[in-house]
Amino acid sequence: MSTKFIANHVRNVVTAMGFGMRKSLKDRDLELEAKLMDKFTDLGLSPTDLEPLEQFFQSICLLASLCYKHNPMDVKAYAAIYTILLLGVDDLFSEGSVICTFAHRFGTHEAQGHPFLDCLARLLRVETPKLFGPFGTNIIITATLDGINGSTLETWFPRGLPKLMPAFSSWQRTWTGYSLAYGCFIFPNVEFPESEYLGRYVQIKPSLRDVISFMNDILSFYKERVLAKEVCLIANLAQEKSISDLASLKLVCDSALS
């Protein structure tokens, strides 16, 4: 199985998804960036604490504008803030004692011990119910807690687990991708009231979760190889099924289209 074959296979998957980034990353959504500055202030993040996150503003705001272009500005801002905070929190996983208690502290309303985590907790607790119905709010919160827990597990086993049982890789991926939360951002309550629309879109949640995770893994495969990251779905599936990474990539591509 040649690299050229795999490259064409990935290209076909992206084309079949109808994905196309018409804008350049040099473009900016200045309105959204300005709104984020205000929202982070409202969430209690000081200018000093916010400074390390500002490097993500341009790209994440553009991403939110592209992925949630049909949604109101407040939803785009929520998605961007959520993503930027997760990027900031990602650097904290080396401090396992700080991050692994997030769920417990969230439930007991205790201070998290880091401004990024405190800001994320406030975002989930205060802002989420303003934009999403009770069902969507619950999914976003639980998906976030699961994502942090799954990423903590990856930190504890940086080289992966010694031998992976069948289906473990896919199960772990549903934790670490936050994909159920991102799927909920598509259906804010202001546009799709749960009282009217929940029964129509809830059944696509499992497929939406999988597609978001699969496409993330497919599109980030090159980055993972450059960084020699050993703990990712494609590498884990390769180990689990005793196949090459390229064969695993093809398998994930096929799953995304199935």
mmCIF file with all atom_site columns, C-alpha atoms in Angstrom, residues 37-241:
data_model
loop_
_atom_site.group_PDB
_atom_site.id
_atom_site.type_symbol
_atom_site.label_atom_id
_atom_site.label_alt_id
_atom_site.label_comp_id
_atom_site.label_asym_id
_atom_site.label_entity_id
_atom_site.label_seq_id
_atom_site.pdbx_PDB_ins_code
_atom_site.Cartn_x
_atom_site.Cartn_y
_atom_site.Cartn_z
_atom_site.occupancy
_atom_site.B_iso_or_equiv
_atom_site.pdbx_formal_charge
_atom_site.auth_seq_id
_atom_site.auth_comp_id
_atom_site.auth_asym_id
_atom_site.auth_atom_id
_atom_site.pdbx_PDB_model_num
ATOM 1   C CA . MET A 1 37  ? -11.714 39.507 24.354 1.00 0.00 ? 37  MET A CA 1
ATOM 2   C CA . ASP A 1 38  ? -14.885 40.805 26.020 1.00 0.00 ? 38  ASP A CA 1
ATOM 3   C CA . LYS A 1 39  ? -16.188 37.321 26.831 1.00 0.00 ? 39  LYS A CA 1
ATOM 4   C CA . PHE A 1 40  ? -12.925 36.190 28.394 1.00 0.00 ? 40  PHE A CA 1
ATOM 5   C CA . THR A 1 41  ? -13.034 39.292 30.597 1.00 0.00 ? 41  THR A CA 1
ATOM 6   C CA . ASP A 1 42  ? -16.626 38.466 31.576 1.00 0.00 ? 42  ASP A CA 1
ATOM 7   C CA . LEU A 1 43  ? -15.479 34.935 32.448 1.00 0.00 ? 43  LEU A CA 1
ATOM 8   C CA . GLY A 1 44  ? -12.937 36.364 34.871 1.00 0.00 ? 44  GLY A CA 1
ATOM 9   C CA . LEU A 1 45  ? -9.711  35.778 32.953 1.00 0.00 ? 45  LEU A CA 1
ATOM 10  C CA . SER A 1 46  ? -7.240  38.597 33.561 1.00 0.00 ? 46  SER A CA 1
ATOM 11  C CA . PRO A 1 47  ? -5.240  40.171 30.695 1.00 0.00 ? 47  PRO A CA 1
ATOM 12  C CA . THR A 1 48  ? -2.092  38.518 32.073 1.00 0.00 ? 48  THR A CA 1
ATOM 13  C CA . ASP A 1 49  ? -3.707  35.078 32.156 1.00 0.00 ? 49  ASP A CA 1
ATOM 14  C CA . LEU A 1 50  ? -5.230  35.621 28.719 1.00 0.00 ? 50  LEU A CA 1
ATOM 15  C CA . GLU A 1 51  ? -1.922  36.524 27.070 1.00 0.00 ? 51  GLU A CA 1
ATOM 16  C CA . PRO A 1 52  ? -0.731  32.913 26.418 1.00 0.00 ? 52  PRO A CA 1
ATOM 17  C CA . LEU A 1 53  ? -4.049  32.159 24.699 1.00 0.00 ? 53  LEU A CA 1
ATOM 18  C CA . GLU A 1 54  ? -4.002  35.112 22.301 1.00 0.00 ? 54  GLU A CA 1
ATOM 19  C CA . GLN A 1 55  ? -1.775  33.186 19.870 1.00 0.00 ? 55  GLN A CA 1
ATOM 20  C CA . PHE A 1 56  ? -4.800  30.993 19.084 1.00 0.00 ? 56  PHE A CA 1
ATOM 21  C CA . PHE A 1 57  ? -7.310  33.777 18.443 1.00 0.00 ? 57  PHE A CA 1
ATOM 22  C CA . GLN A 1 58  ? -6.826  34.319 14.718 1.00 0.00 ? 58  GLN A CA 1
ATOM 23  C CA . SER A 1 59  ? -6.886  30.682 13.606 1.00 0.00 ? 59  SER A CA 1
ATOM 24  C CA . ILE A 1 60  ? -9.583  29.499 16.026 1.00 0.00 ? 60  ILE A CA 1
ATOM 25  C CA . CYS A 1 61  ? -11.898 32.415 15.262 1.00 0.00 ? 61  CYS A CA 1
ATOM 26  C CA . LEU A 1 62  ? -11.545 31.689 11.563 1.00 0.00 ? 62  LEU A CA 1
ATOM 27  C CA . LEU A 1 63  ? -12.211 28.012 12.221 1.00 0.00 ? 63  LEU A CA 1
ATOM 28  C CA . ALA A 1 64  ? -15.334 28.820 14.247 1.00 0.00 ? 64  ALA A CA 1
ATOM 29  C CA . SER A 1 65  ? -16.549 31.148 11.488 1.00 0.00 ? 65  SER A CA 1
ATOM 30  C CA . LEU A 1 66  ? -16.107 28.422 8.881  1.00 0.00 ? 66  LEU A CA 1
ATOM 31  C CA . CYS A 1 67  ? -17.504 25.484 10.848 1.00 0.00 ? 67  CYS A CA 1
ATOM 32  C CA . TYR A 1 68  ? -20.436 27.306 12.451 1.00 0.00 ? 68  TYR A CA 1
ATOM 33  C CA . LYS A 1 69  ? -21.120 29.933 9.799  1.00 0.00 ? 69  LYS A CA 1
ATOM 34  C CA . HIS A 1 70  ? -24.881 29.281 9.967  1.00 0.00 ? 70  HIS A CA 1
ATOM 35  C CA . ASN A 1 71  ? -24.965 29.979 13.728 1.00 0.00 ? 71  ASN A CA 1
ATOM 36  C CA . PRO A 1 72  ? -25.365 33.290 15.598 1.00 0.00 ? 72  PRO A CA 1
ATOM 37  C CA . MET A 1 73  ? -22.275 35.203 16.722 1.00 0.00 ? 73  MET A CA 1
ATOM 38  C CA . ASP A 1 74  ? -22.732 34.118 20.347 1.00 0.00 ? 74  ASP A CA 1
ATOM 39  C CA . VAL A 1 75  ? -22.507 30.444 19.353 1.00 0.00 ? 75  VAL A CA 1
ATOM 40  C CA . LYS A 1 76  ? -19.389 31.045 17.253 1.00 0.00 ? 76  LYS A CA 1
ATOM 41  C CA . ALA A 1 77  ? -17.855 32.871 20.208 1.00 0.00 ? 77  ALA A CA 1
ATOM 42  C CA . TYR A 1 78  ? -18.735 30.003 22.544 1.00 0.00 ? 78  TYR A CA 1
ATOM 43  C CA . ALA A 1 79  ? -17.182 27.432 20.190 1.00 0.00 ? 79  ALA A CA 1
ATOM 44  C CA . ALA A 1 80  ? -14.034 29.538 19.816 1.00 0.00 ? 80  ALA A CA 1
ATOM 45  C CA . ILE A 1 81  ? -13.659 30.144 23.561 1.00 0.00 ? 81  ILE A CA 1
ATOM 46  C CA . TYR A 1 82  ? -14.252 26.460 24.291 1.00 0.00 ? 82  TYR A CA 1
ATOM 47  C CA . THR A 1 83  ? -11.567 25.436 21.792 1.00 0.00 ? 83  THR A CA 1
ATOM 48  C CA . ILE A 1 84  ? -9.036  28.034 22.934 1.00 0.00 ? 84  ILE A CA 1
ATOM 49  C CA . LEU A 1 85  ? -9.477  26.987 26.561 1.00 0.00 ? 85  LEU A CA 1
ATOM 50  C CA . LEU A 1 86  ? -8.980  23.330 25.646 1.00 0.00 ? 86  LEU A CA 1
ATOM 51  C CA . LEU A 1 87  ? -5.761  24.275 23.848 1.00 0.00 ? 87  LEU A CA 1
ATOM 52  C CA . GLY A 1 88  ? -4.617  26.131 26.944 1.00 0.00 ? 88  GLY A CA 1
ATOM 53  C CA . VAL A 1 89  ? -5.652  23.302 29.243 1.00 0.00 ? 89  VAL A CA 1
ATOM 54  C CA . ASP A 1 90  ? -3.800  20.801 27.035 1.00 0.00 ? 90  ASP A CA 1
ATOM 55  C CA . ASP A 1 91  ? -0.491  22.154 28.320 1.00 0.00 ? 91  ASP A CA 1
ATOM 56  C CA . LEU A 1 92  ? -1.570  21.376 31.887 1.00 0.00 ? 92  LEU A CA 1
ATOM 57  C CA . PHE A 1 93  ? -1.831  17.630 31.445 1.00 0.00 ? 93  PHE A CA 1
ATOM 58  C CA . SER A 1 94  ? 1.795   17.244 32.510 1.00 0.00 ? 94  SER A CA 1
ATOM 59  C CA . GLU A 1 95  ? 0.560   18.512 35.875 1.00 0.00 ? 95  GLU A CA 1
ATOM 60  C CA . GLY A 1 96  ? -1.656  15.494 36.441 1.00 0.00 ? 96  GLY A CA 1
ATOM 61  C CA . SER A 1 97  ? -2.614  16.404 39.986 1.00 0.00 ? 97  SER A CA 1
ATOM 62  C CA . VAL A 1 98  ? -4.139  19.673 38.757 1.00 0.00 ? 98  VAL A CA 1
ATOM 63  C CA . ILE A 1 99  ? -6.141  18.377 35.827 1.00 0.00 ? 99  ILE A CA 1
ATOM 64  C CA . CYS A 1 100 ? -7.337  14.996 37.110 1.00 0.00 ? 100 CYS A CA 1
ATOM 65  C CA . THR A 1 101 ? -9.452  16.625 39.838 1.00 0.00 ? 101 THR A CA 1
ATOM 66  C CA . PHE A 1 102 ? -11.333 18.903 37.427 1.00 0.00 ? 102 PHE A CA 1
ATOM 67  C CA . ALA A 1 103 ? -14.562 16.869 37.444 1.00 0.00 ? 103 ALA A CA 1
ATOM 68  C CA . HIS A 1 104 ? -14.684 16.600 41.235 1.00 0.00 ? 104 HIS A CA 1
ATOM 69  C CA . ARG A 1 105 ? -13.963 20.293 41.732 1.00 0.00 ? 105 ARG A CA 1
ATOM 70  C CA . PHE A 1 106 ? -16.490 21.174 39.037 1.00 0.00 ? 106 PHE A CA 1
ATOM 71  C CA . GLY A 1 107 ? -19.172 19.207 40.873 1.00 0.00 ? 107 GLY A CA 1
ATOM 72  C CA . THR A 1 108 ? -18.372 20.754 44.247 1.00 0.00 ? 108 THR A CA 1
ATOM 73  C CA . HIS A 1 109 ? -17.892 24.309 42.882 1.00 0.00 ? 109 HIS A CA 1
ATOM 74  C CA . GLU A 1 110 ? -14.344 24.428 44.255 1.00 0.00 ? 110 GLU A CA 1
ATOM 75  C CA . ALA A 1 111 ? -11.594 26.552 42.732 1.00 0.00 ? 111 ALA A CA 1
ATOM 76  C CA . GLN A 1 112 ? -9.732  24.552 40.112 1.00 0.00 ? 112 GLN A CA 1
ATOM 77  C CA . GLY A 1 113 ? -6.218  25.710 40.957 1.00 0.00 ? 113 GLY A CA 1
ATOM 78  C CA . HIS A 1 114 ? -5.488  27.263 37.563 1.00 0.00 ? 114 HIS A CA 1
ATOM 79  C CA . PRO A 1 115 ? -7.128  30.249 35.810 1.00 0.00 ? 115 PRO A CA 1
ATOM 80  C CA . PHE A 1 116 ? -7.702  28.319 32.543 1.00 0.00 ? 116 PHE A CA 1
ATOM 81  C CA . LEU A 1 117 ? -9.538  25.575 34.421 1.00 0.00 ? 117 LEU A CA 1
ATOM 82  C CA . ASP A 1 118 ? -11.553 28.085 36.448 1.00 0.00 ? 118 ASP A CA 1
ATOM 83  C CA . CYS A 1 119 ? -12.522 29.842 33.210 1.00 0.00 ? 119 CYS A CA 1
ATOM 84  C CA . LEU A 1 120 ? -13.528 26.553 31.578 1.00 0.00 ? 120 LEU A CA 1
ATOM 85  C CA . ALA A 1 121 ? -15.641 25.632 34.603 1.00 0.00 ? 121 ALA A CA 1
ATOM 86  C CA . ARG A 1 122 ? -17.437 28.995 34.460 1.00 0.00 ? 122 ARG A CA 1
ATOM 87  C CA . LEU A 1 123 ? -17.986 28.635 30.720 1.00 0.00 ? 123 LEU A CA 1
ATOM 88  C CA . LEU A 1 124 ? -19.628 25.243 31.213 1.00 0.00 ? 124 LEU A CA 1
ATOM 89  C CA . ARG A 1 125 ? -21.658 26.200 34.249 1.00 0.00 ? 125 ARG A CA 1
ATOM 90  C CA . VAL A 1 126 ? -22.789 29.727 33.335 1.00 0.00 ? 126 VAL A CA 1
ATOM 91  C CA . GLU A 1 127 ? -22.650 30.213 29.566 1.00 0.00 ? 127 GLU A CA 1
ATOM 92  C CA . THR A 1 128 ? -23.665 26.790 28.248 1.00 0.00 ? 128 THR A CA 1
ATOM 93  C CA . PRO A 1 129 ? -27.291 26.870 29.489 1.00 0.00 ? 129 PRO A CA 1
ATOM 94  C CA . LYS A 1 130 ? -27.737 30.311 27.892 1.00 0.00 ? 130 LYS A CA 1
ATOM 95  C CA . LEU A 1 131 ? -27.162 28.918 24.395 1.00 0.00 ? 131 LEU A CA 1
ATOM 96  C CA . PHE A 1 132 ? -28.167 25.263 24.548 1.00 0.00 ? 132 PHE A CA 1
ATOM 97  C CA . GLY A 1 133 ? -31.132 23.330 25.889 1.00 0.00 ? 133 GLY A CA 1
ATOM 98  C CA . PRO A 1 134 ? -30.945 21.047 28.942 1.00 0.00 ? 134 PRO A CA 1
ATOM 99  C CA . PHE A 1 135 ? -30.068 17.965 26.861 1.00 0.00 ? 135 PHE A CA 1
ATOM 100 C CA . GLY A 1 136 ? -27.384 19.753 24.857 1.00 0.00 ? 136 GLY A CA 1
ATOM 101 C CA . THR A 1 137 ? -25.976 21.405 27.976 1.00 0.00 ? 137 THR A CA 1
ATOM 102 C CA . ASN A 1 138 ? -25.660 18.044 29.700 1.00 0.00 ? 138 ASN A CA 1
ATOM 103 C CA . ILE A 1 139 ? -23.907 16.510 26.686 1.00 0.00 ? 139 ILE A CA 1
ATOM 104 C CA . ILE A 1 140 ? -21.436 19.397 26.395 1.00 0.00 ? 140 ILE A CA 1
ATOM 105 C CA . ILE A 1 141 ? -20.567 19.169 30.088 1.00 0.00 ? 141 ILE A CA 1
ATOM 106 C CA . THR A 1 142 ? -20.235 15.381 30.193 1.00 0.00 ? 142 THR A CA 1
ATOM 107 C CA . ALA A 1 143 ? -18.279 15.307 26.910 1.00 0.00 ? 143 ALA A CA 1
ATOM 108 C CA . THR A 1 144 ? -15.855 17.852 28.359 1.00 0.00 ? 144 THR A CA 1
ATOM 109 C CA . LEU A 1 145 ? -15.398 15.879 31.567 1.00 0.00 ? 145 LEU A CA 1
ATOM 110 C CA . ASP A 1 146 ? -14.871 12.702 29.546 1.00 0.00 ? 146 ASP A CA 1
ATOM 111 C CA . GLY A 1 147 ? -12.401 14.471 27.259 1.00 0.00 ? 147 GLY A CA 1
ATOM 112 C CA . ILE A 1 148 ? -10.299 15.688 30.165 1.00 0.00 ? 148 ILE A CA 1
ATOM 113 C CA . ASN A 1 149 ? -10.420 12.247 31.766 1.00 0.00 ? 149 ASN A CA 1
ATOM 114 C CA . GLY A 1 150 ? -9.391  10.550 28.522 1.00 0.00 ? 150 GLY A CA 1
ATOM 115 C CA . SER A 1 151 ? -6.535  12.974 27.951 1.00 0.00 ? 151 SER A CA 1
ATOM 116 C CA . THR A 1 152 ? -5.388  12.410 31.528 1.00 0.00 ? 152 THR A CA 1
ATOM 117 C CA . LEU A 1 153 ? -5.244  8.681  30.790 1.00 0.00 ? 153 LEU A CA 1
ATOM 118 C CA . GLU A 1 154 ? -3.069  9.393  27.745 1.00 0.00 ? 154 GLU A CA 1
ATOM 119 C CA . THR A 1 155 ? -0.746  11.444 29.945 1.00 0.00 ? 155 THR A CA 1
ATOM 120 C CA . TRP A 1 156 ? -0.376  8.601  32.403 1.00 0.00 ? 156 TRP A CA 1
ATOM 121 C CA . PHE A 1 157 ? 0.567   6.261  29.550 1.00 0.00 ? 157 PHE A CA 1
ATOM 122 C CA . PRO A 1 158 ? 2.556   8.491  27.145 1.00 0.00 ? 158 PRO A CA 1
ATOM 123 C CA . ARG A 1 159 ? 3.749   5.529  25.080 1.00 0.00 ? 159 ARG A CA 1
ATOM 124 C CA . GLY A 1 160 ? 0.360   3.877  25.040 1.00 0.00 ? 160 GLY A CA 1
ATOM 125 C CA . LEU A 1 161 ? -0.844  0.801  26.841 1.00 0.00 ? 161 LEU A CA 1
ATOM 126 C CA . PRO A 1 162 ? 1.242   -2.375 26.465 1.00 0.00 ? 162 PRO A CA 1
ATOM 127 C CA . LYS A 1 163 ? -1.403  -4.391 24.631 1.00 0.00 ? 163 LYS A CA 1
ATOM 128 C CA . LEU A 1 164 ? -4.668  -2.994 23.382 1.00 0.00 ? 164 LEU A CA 1
ATOM 129 C CA . MET A 1 165 ? -7.844  -5.026 23.627 1.00 0.00 ? 165 MET A CA 1
ATOM 130 C CA . PRO A 1 166 ? -10.246 -5.019 20.651 1.00 0.00 ? 166 PRO A CA 1
ATOM 131 C CA . ALA A 1 167 ? -12.402 -1.878 20.466 1.00 0.00 ? 167 ALA A CA 1
ATOM 132 C CA . PHE A 1 168 ? -10.401 -0.088 23.180 1.00 0.00 ? 168 PHE A CA 1
ATOM 133 C CA . SER A 1 169 ? -8.890  2.445  20.764 1.00 0.00 ? 169 SER A CA 1
ATOM 134 C CA . SER A 1 170 ? -12.264 3.531  19.409 1.00 0.00 ? 170 SER A CA 1
ATOM 135 C CA . TRP A 1 171 ? -13.716 3.696  22.913 1.00 0.00 ? 171 TRP A CA 1
ATOM 136 C CA . GLN A 1 172 ? -10.848 5.872  24.130 1.00 0.00 ? 172 GLN A CA 1
ATOM 137 C CA . ARG A 1 173 ? -11.166 8.121  21.071 1.00 0.00 ? 173 ARG A CA 1
ATOM 138 C CA . THR A 1 174 ? -14.784 8.913  21.927 1.00 0.00 ? 174 THR A CA 1
ATOM 139 C CA . TRP A 1 175 ? -13.454 10.333 25.179 1.00 0.00 ? 175 TRP A CA 1
ATOM 140 C CA . THR A 1 176 ? -10.528 12.411 24.003 1.00 0.00 ? 176 THR A CA 1
ATOM 141 C CA . GLY A 1 177 ? -12.045 14.110 20.954 1.00 0.00 ? 177 GLY A CA 1
ATOM 142 C CA . TYR A 1 178 ? -14.734 16.240 22.639 1.00 0.00 ? 178 TYR A CA 1
ATOM 143 C CA . SER A 1 179 ? -16.660 15.449 19.457 1.00 0.00 ? 179 SER A CA 1
ATOM 144 C CA . LEU A 1 180 ? -20.075 15.119 21.102 1.00 0.00 ? 180 LEU A CA 1
ATOM 145 C CA . ALA A 1 181 ? -19.688 18.659 22.432 1.00 0.00 ? 181 ALA A CA 1
ATOM 146 C CA . TYR A 1 182 ? -18.701 20.038 19.032 1.00 0.00 ? 182 TYR A CA 1
ATOM 147 C CA . GLY A 1 183 ? -21.676 18.256 17.497 1.00 0.00 ? 183 GLY A CA 1
ATOM 148 C CA . CYS A 1 184 ? -23.977 20.056 19.933 1.00 0.00 ? 184 CYS A CA 1
ATOM 149 C CA . PHE A 1 185 ? -22.697 23.463 18.841 1.00 0.00 ? 185 PHE A CA 1
ATOM 150 C CA . ILE A 1 186 ? -24.479 22.920 15.516 1.00 0.00 ? 186 ILE A CA 1
ATOM 151 C CA . PHE A 1 187 ? -27.877 22.957 17.240 1.00 0.00 ? 187 PHE A CA 1
ATOM 152 C CA . PRO A 1 188 ? -28.150 25.940 19.620 1.00 0.00 ? 188 PRO A CA 1
ATOM 153 C CA . ASN A 1 189 ? -31.469 26.246 21.372 1.00 0.00 ? 189 ASN A CA 1
ATOM 154 C CA . VAL A 1 190 ? -32.191 29.676 19.878 1.00 0.00 ? 190 VAL A CA 1
ATOM 155 C CA . GLU A 1 191 ? -32.334 28.156 16.377 1.00 0.00 ? 191 GLU A CA 1
ATOM 156 C CA . PHE A 1 192 ? -33.319 24.580 17.178 1.00 0.00 ? 192 PHE A CA 1
ATOM 157 C CA . PRO A 1 193 ? -35.420 24.563 20.373 1.00 0.00 ? 193 PRO A CA 1
ATOM 158 C CA . GLU A 1 194 ? -35.149 21.139 21.965 1.00 0.00 ? 194 GLU A CA 1
ATOM 159 C CA . SER A 1 195 ? -38.891 21.107 22.602 1.00 0.00 ? 195 SER A CA 1
ATOM 160 C CA . GLU A 1 196 ? -39.400 21.059 18.837 1.00 0.00 ? 196 GLU A CA 1
ATOM 161 C CA . TYR A 1 197 ? -36.240 19.688 17.203 1.00 0.00 ? 197 TYR A CA 1
ATOM 162 C CA . LEU A 1 198 ? -34.520 17.317 19.652 1.00 0.00 ? 198 LEU A CA 1
ATOM 163 C CA . GLY A 1 199 ? -36.342 14.251 18.376 1.00 0.00 ? 199 GLY A CA 1
ATOM 164 C CA . ARG A 1 200 ? -35.296 15.129 14.819 1.00 0.00 ? 200 ARG A CA 1
ATOM 165 C CA . TYR A 1 201 ? -31.555 15.519 15.305 1.00 0.00 ? 201 TYR A CA 1
ATOM 166 C CA . VAL A 1 202 ? -30.673 13.440 18.381 1.00 0.00 ? 202 VAL A CA 1
ATOM 167 C CA . GLN A 1 203 ? -30.435 10.233 16.354 1.00 0.00 ? 203 GLN A CA 1
ATOM 168 C CA . ILE A 1 204 ? -27.539 11.560 14.278 1.00 0.00 ? 204 ILE A CA 1
ATOM 169 C CA . LYS A 1 205 ? -25.459 12.272 17.390 1.00 0.00 ? 205 LYS A CA 1
ATOM 170 C CA . PRO A 1 206 ? -23.523 8.955  17.352 1.00 0.00 ? 206 PRO A CA 1
ATOM 171 C CA . SER A 1 207 ? -22.651 9.279  13.660 1.00 0.00 ? 207 SER A CA 1
ATOM 172 C CA . LEU A 1 208 ? -21.817 12.960 14.064 1.00 0.00 ? 208 LEU A CA 1
ATOM 173 C CA . ARG A 1 209 ? -19.512 12.116 16.974 1.00 0.00 ? 209 ARG A CA 1
ATOM 174 C CA . ASP A 1 210 ? -17.690 9.491  14.908 1.00 0.00 ? 210 ASP A CA 1
ATOM 175 C CA . VAL A 1 211 ? -17.345 11.627 11.777 1.00 0.00 ? 211 VAL A CA 1
ATOM 176 C CA . ILE A 1 212 ? -15.927 14.571 13.747 1.00 0.00 ? 212 ILE A CA 1
ATOM 177 C CA . SER A 1 213 ? -13.399 12.300 15.462 1.00 0.00 ? 213 SER A CA 1
ATOM 178 C CA . PHE A 1 214 ? -12.466 10.438 12.278 1.00 0.00 ? 214 PHE A CA 1
ATOM 179 C CA . MET A 1 215 ? -11.958 13.595 10.225 1.00 0.00 ? 215 MET A CA 1
ATOM 180 C CA . ASN A 1 216 ? -9.857  15.105 12.984 1.00 0.00 ? 216 ASN A CA 1
ATOM 181 C CA . ASP A 1 217 ? -7.604  12.044 12.972 1.00 0.00 ? 217 ASP A CA 1
ATOM 182 C CA . ILE A 1 218 ? -7.392  11.901 9.182  1.00 0.00 ? 218 ILE A CA 1
ATOM 183 C CA . LEU A 1 219 ? -6.561  15.576 8.741  1.00 0.00 ? 219 LEU A CA 1
ATOM 184 C CA . SER A 1 220 ? -4.049  15.596 11.613 1.00 0.00 ? 220 SER A CA 1
ATOM 185 C CA . PHE A 1 221 ? -2.274  12.372 10.609 1.00 0.00 ? 221 PHE A CA 1
ATOM 186 C CA . TYR A 1 222 ? 0.644   14.196 8.983  1.00 0.00 ? 222 TYR A CA 1
ATOM 187 C CA . LYS A 1 223 ? 1.130   16.382 12.066 1.00 0.00 ? 223 LYS A CA 1
ATOM 188 C CA . GLU A 1 224 ? 1.098   13.323 14.317 1.00 0.00 ? 224 GLU A CA 1
ATOM 189 C CA . ARG A 1 225 ? 3.790   11.663 12.185 1.00 0.00 ? 225 ARG A CA 1
ATOM 190 C CA . VAL A 1 226 ? 5.996   14.762 12.230 1.00 0.00 ? 226 VAL A CA 1
ATOM 191 C CA . LEU A 1 227 ? 5.686   14.975 16.017 1.00 0.00 ? 227 LEU A CA 1
ATOM 192 C CA . ALA A 1 228 ? 6.207   11.203 16.292 1.00 0.00 ? 228 ALA A CA 1
ATOM 193 C CA . LYS A 1 229 ? 3.146   11.056 18.517 1.00 0.00 ? 229 LYS A CA 1
ATOM 194 C CA . GLU A 1 230 ? 2.566   7.460  19.498 1.00 0.00 ? 230 GLU A CA 1
ATOM 195 C CA . VAL A 1 231 ? -0.788  7.823  21.226 1.00 0.00 ? 231 VAL A CA 1
ATOM 196 C CA . CYS A 1 232 ? -3.461  8.600  18.635 1.00 0.00 ? 232 CYS A CA 1
ATOM 197 C CA . LEU A 1 233 ? -6.326  6.637  17.131 1.00 0.00 ? 233 LEU A CA 1
ATOM 198 C CA . ILE A 1 234 ? -4.526  5.641  13.929 1.00 0.00 ? 234 ILE A CA 1
ATOM 199 C CA . ALA A 1 235 ? -1.412  4.431  15.759 1.00 0.00 ? 235 ALA A CA 1
ATOM 200 C CA . ASN A 1 236 ? -3.509  2.670  18.405 1.00 0.00 ? 236 ASN A CA 1
ATOM 201 C CA . LEU A 1 237 ? -5.669  0.916  15.816 1.00 0.00 ? 237 LEU A CA 1
ATOM 202 C CA . ALA A 1 238 ? -2.530  -0.199 13.989 1.00 0.00 ? 238 ALA A CA 1
ATOM 203 C CA . GLN A 1 239 ? -1.228  -1.794 17.173 1.00 0.00 ? 239 GLN A CA 1
ATOM 204 C CA . GLU A 1 240 ? -4.608  -3.234 18.100 1.00 0.00 ? 240 GLU A CA 1
ATOM 205 C CA . LYS A 1 241 ? -5.106  -4.868 14.691 1.00 0.00 ? 241 LYS A CA 1
#
